[in-house]
Amino acid sequence: MRVLEVPATLSYKTLDPFLGQVTESPDGRVLLDARGLSWIDPVGMIGLLSAGRFLADRSEHPPVLRSPESSEVSGYLSRMGFFERVREGFELVSPPPRRSSGASDVLLELSKISENHDVHDVVERVQERAGHILSRTLRYPPSAVVQFSVILSEVCQNILEHAEAPGWVAAQSYNWSRRLGRHVLILAVGDTGRGFRRSLEGEHSGRFGDRWSDSTALEAAFLHGLTRFPDQGRGQGIQQMRRQVRRWDGVISVRSGTARIADVPEWEDLPPLEEDLPAFPGAQITILLPERVQESE
Amino acid sequence: MITAGDGGDLDPQLDAFSVDVRDLLQRSVANLYSHLVTRPTGRAVRLAIEAQLREISLPALSLVDLSSVSVLDYSCADEVVAKLLLRGVEGSNPHSGSVFFIFQGLKAHHREPILEVLNRHELAAVVQAVGNEEPFQLMGARSSLEEEVWSVVESRGRVPGARVSEAFPDGRQRETVDGLARRGLLFRHPLKGDLHALSHLARRFE
């Protein structure tokens, strides 16, 4: 069995090299060794699940996951509902820690999105906790909870309408005291479906000719609101998410295939467009919402 | 459904029915959600409204009440507002020009998705914020002249056919009246030529 080491930090900043390792690993059964994992965010969790599904799809045997040694990390993953999702695609070396039945600080546990009612379910569940975190932690106005719910709905629908495969969503807030001096909410959505290039190519690749690629497909959807549907009412979801995230001075990025496109405020150093990333199926959308600064109020 | 009585000079011979979107969701979608999110949900609501419209005689006034909708996303707004209006104005639709919509119970958070989908389709709608005393408004894509002409009819409630030229002496204004009637933003009595603000008709059915 091939062993792939999960890096110590698995976050939206560090996920790409890990996905590259996964896709480049030789065929055959793989053990993902997460014993050294010391920090993971929702992007990392969904990345790990996506890696598992990718490996499961190309092998007769499901991949194996060795859980983190850190009880703090394992406990956090448990509270995020990670191990419940893991059981759907991985074999676990050892039983996961029992999930606490007490009150949780989690904004939105890892949730599978495969049908319309899943979107309703996450929008319903997030209301109360999102209201608390958006108003008290991020200091957004009370109306933000509805706007956040709309973002959540649109971003999850992206999976249903374009991926043709199930995906996951998760959200949590963190105190980036050293890095930014503020709290930040991270919302992550991902799938291992057909990705933007394949979703759009039937309708739009012709006009791009030889230039058609993951990055031009992302530009078409992200910047110009193109979709595979001829209906004029389609394609608004990403545009509206971008607008709202900009109002909150946040980051929104979409990674698909070998490219990533992003709206990036001054406080973040992500490039607006990246190409030649390790190829990975599906699409991964990341939204970062920073705490509102006092001066701008 | 409330049906207008026969006869009477003021009777616009219009059927009206009131749609509480939450009620429709309860009936047409398996689970009850006060969150109007996702395109399939919006489509189900729209189809239910269209099915009700098929049951009543035309012309008809449809009152769509959004006051119980706590979250409205863009996909649902596109289905429940824009596509419903498009069905009312498309020439290929047998209901075209015969169904008029008022979207009632609007809250602050409904406005952005509704305005966005209206502008995207170059549509306008008659809306009323939550609360019966709130004024009716025109929302979406319209010219300043359309706003002006619509406001005249709205403030008067009804302009008798014989007085339309007096109320709108300018030829461009009268063309605009024609356009507003075609867009379903006011009702013109097919025989008498009276112009009715949709709010005026809605109040008559209360």
Coordinates of C-alpha atoms in Angstrom, one line a residue, chain B residues 7-204:
Chain B
G7 CA -71.8 45.0 -14.2
G8 CA -71.1 48.4 -12.8
D9 CA -69.0 51.1 -14.4
L10 CA -66.1 50.6 -12.1
D11 CA -66.0 46.8 -12.5
P12 CA -62.9 45.9 -14.4
Q13 CA -64.1 42.4 -14.9
L14 CA -60.9 40.9 -13.5
D15 CA -60.5 37.8 -11.4
A16 CA -58.1 38.0 -8.6
F17 CA -56.5 35.4 -6.5
S18 CA -54.1 35.8 -3.6
V19 CA -51.1 33.6 -3.3
D20 CA -49.3 33.2 0.0
V21 CA -46.0 31.8 -1.2
R22 CA -45.5 29.9 2.1
D23 CA -48.9 28.2 1.6
L24 CA -47.8 27.2 -1.9
L25 CA -44.6 25.8 -0.7
Q26 CA -46.5 23.7 1.8
R27 CA -48.6 22.3 -0.9
S28 CA -46.3 22.0 -3.8
V29 CA -42.9 21.1 -2.2
A30 CA -42.5 18.1 -0.1
N31 CA -41.0 19.9 2.9
L32 CA -42.1 23.3 4.4
Y33 CA -39.5 26.0 4.0
S34 CA -39.9 29.6 4.8
H35 CA -36.6 29.9 3.0
L36 CA -37.2 30.4 -0.7
V37 CA -33.9 29.0 -2.0
T38 CA -32.7 26.9 -4.9
R39 CA -34.0 26.9 -8.4
P40 CA -36.1 23.7 -8.2
T41 CA -38.0 25.2 -5.2
G42 CA -38.6 28.4 -7.1
R43 CA -39.7 26.4 -10.1
A44 CA -42.2 24.4 -8.0
V45 CA -43.7 27.6 -6.6
R46 CA -44.0 29.2 -10.0
L47 CA -45.6 26.1 -11.5
A48 CA -48.1 26.1 -8.6
I49 CA -49.0 29.7 -9.2
E50 CA -49.3 29.0 -13.0
A51 CA -51.5 26.0 -12.3
Q52 CA -53.8 28.2 -10.1
L53 CA -53.9 30.8 -12.9
R54 CA -55.1 28.1 -15.3
E55 CA -58.1 27.5 -13.1
I56 CA -59.5 30.9 -13.2
S57 CA -61.0 33.0 -15.9
L58 CA -58.9 35.7 -17.6
P59 CA -57.9 38.5 -17.2
A60 CA -56.6 37.8 -13.7
L61 CA -54.8 39.6 -11.0
S62 CA -52.3 37.6 -9.0
L63 CA -51.2 38.8 -5.6
V64 CA -48.0 37.1 -4.6
D65 CA -47.3 37.5 -0.9
L66 CA -43.7 37.2 0.1
S67 CA -44.1 38.4 3.7
S68 CA -43.4 34.9 5.2
V69 CA -40.2 34.3 3.1
S70 CA -37.2 34.8 5.3
V71 CA -34.5 34.1 2.8
L72 CA -34.9 34.7 -1.0
D73 CA -32.0 33.8 -3.2
Y74 CA -31.3 34.9 -6.7
S75 CA -32.3 31.5 -8.3
C76 CA -35.7 31.6 -6.6
A77 CA -36.2 35.2 -7.4
D78 CA -35.5 34.4 -11.0
E79 CA -38.1 31.7 -11.0
V80 CA -40.8 33.2 -8.8
V81 CA -40.7 36.8 -10.0
A82 CA -38.9 37.1 -13.3
K83 CA -40.1 33.9 -15.0
L84 CA -43.7 34.5 -13.8
L85 CA -43.7 38.0 -15.3
L86 CA -42.1 36.7 -18.5
R87 CA -44.9 34.1 -18.9
G88 CA -47.3 37.0 -18.5
V89 CA -45.8 39.2 -21.3
E90 CA -44.5 36.6 -23.7
G91 CA -46.4 36.6 -27.0
S92 CA -46.4 32.8 -27.3
N93 CA -48.1 32.4 -23.9
P94 CA -51.9 32.1 -24.0
H95 CA -52.0 34.1 -20.8
S96 CA -50.0 36.9 -22.3
G97 CA -51.4 40.3 -21.5
S98 CA -54.1 38.7 -19.4
V99 CA -52.4 38.1 -16.1
F100 CA -51.2 40.9 -13.9
F101 CA -49.0 40.5 -10.9
I102 CA -48.5 42.4 -7.6
F103 CA -45.7 41.2 -5.4
Q104 CA -46.6 42.1 -1.8
G105 CA -45.1 41.8 1.6
L106 CA -41.6 42.8 0.4
K107 CA -39.0 43.1 3.1
A108 CA -35.7 44.9 2.8
H109 CA -33.8 41.7 2.1
H110 CA -36.1 40.7 -0.8
R111 CA -35.4 43.8 -2.7
E112 CA -31.9 43.1 -4.0
P113 CA -32.5 39.7 -5.5
I114 CA -35.8 40.9 -7.0
L115 CA -34.3 44.0 -8.5
E116 CA -31.4 42.1 -9.9
V117 CA -33.5 39.6 -11.7
L118 CA -35.9 42.2 -13.0
N119 CA -33.1 44.3 -14.4
R120 CA -31.4 41.3 -15.9
H121 CA -34.5 40.4 -17.9
E122 CA -35.4 44.1 -18.5
L123 CA -38.7 43.6 -16.6
A124 CA -40.5 45.8 -14.1
A125 CA -43.0 44.8 -11.4
V126 CA -45.6 46.4 -9.2
V127 CA -44.6 45.8 -5.6
Q128 CA -45.7 46.7 -2.1
A129 CA -43.5 46.5 1.0
V130 CA -44.8 44.5 4.0
G131 CA -47.7 46.2 5.6
N132 CA -51.0 47.1 4.1
E133 CA -50.5 50.8 4.4
E134 CA -47.2 50.8 2.4
P135 CA -47.4 52.5 -1.0
F136 CA -47.3 50.5 -4.2
Q137 CA -44.1 51.0 -6.2
L138 CA -42.8 50.3 -9.6
M139 CA -39.6 48.3 -9.4
G140 CA -37.1 47.2 -12.1
A141 CA -36.3 48.3 -15.6
R142 CA -38.3 51.4 -16.6
S143 CA -37.7 54.8 -18.1
S144 CA -38.4 58.0 -16.3
L145 CA -41.4 58.6 -18.5
E146 CA -42.8 55.2 -17.6
E147 CA -42.3 56.0 -13.9
E148 CA -44.0 59.3 -14.4
V149 CA -47.0 57.9 -16.3
W150 CA -47.4 54.9 -14.0
S151 CA -47.3 57.3 -11.0
V152 CA -50.2 59.4 -12.4
V153 CA -52.4 56.3 -12.9
E154 CA -51.3 54.9 -9.5
S155 CA -52.2 58.2 -7.7
R156 CA -55.6 58.4 -9.4
G157 CA -56.4 54.7 -9.1
R158 CA -58.5 54.8 -12.3
V159 CA -58.4 57.0 -15.3
P160 CA -61.7 56.7 -17.3
G161 CA -61.2 55.9 -21.0
A162 CA -62.7 59.2 -22.0
R163 CA -60.2 61.2 -19.9
V164 CA -57.0 59.4 -20.9
S165 CA -56.1 62.1 -23.5
E166 CA -56.7 64.8 -20.9
A167 CA -54.6 63.0 -18.4
F168 CA -51.8 62.3 -20.9
P169 CA -52.0 65.1 -23.5
D170 CA -48.6 64.3 -25.0
G171 CA -48.4 61.5 -27.6
R172 CA -45.3 60.1 -26.0
Q173 CA -47.1 59.7 -22.8
R174 CA -50.0 57.8 -24.5
E175 CA -47.5 55.5 -26.2
T176 CA -46.0 55.0 -22.8
V177 CA -49.4 54.1 -21.4
D178 CA -49.7 51.5 -24.2
G179 CA -46.3 50.1 -23.3
L180 CA -47.1 49.9 -19.5
A181 CA -50.4 48.0 -20.3
R182 CA -48.5 45.6 -22.6
R183 CA -45.9 45.0 -19.8
G184 CA -48.7 44.2 -17.4
L185 CA -47.9 47.2 -15.2
L186 CA -51.4 48.7 -15.4
F187 CA -54.7 47.3 -16.6
R188 CA -56.7 48.8 -19.5
H189 CA -60.4 47.8 -19.7
P190 CA -60.7 46.0 -23.0
L191 CA -64.1 47.6 -23.8
K192 CA -64.1 51.0 -22.1
G193 CA -60.5 51.8 -22.3
D194 CA -60.3 52.8 -18.6
L195 CA -56.9 52.6 -17.1
H196 CA -56.6 51.0 -13.7
A197 CA -53.7 51.0 -11.4
L198 CA -53.1 47.4 -10.2
S199 CA -53.2 48.6 -6.6
H200 CA -56.6 50.0 -7.3
L201 CA -57.8 46.6 -8.5
A202 CA -56.2 44.9 -5.5
R203 CA -58.0 47.1 -3.0
R204 CA -61.3 46.3 -4.7

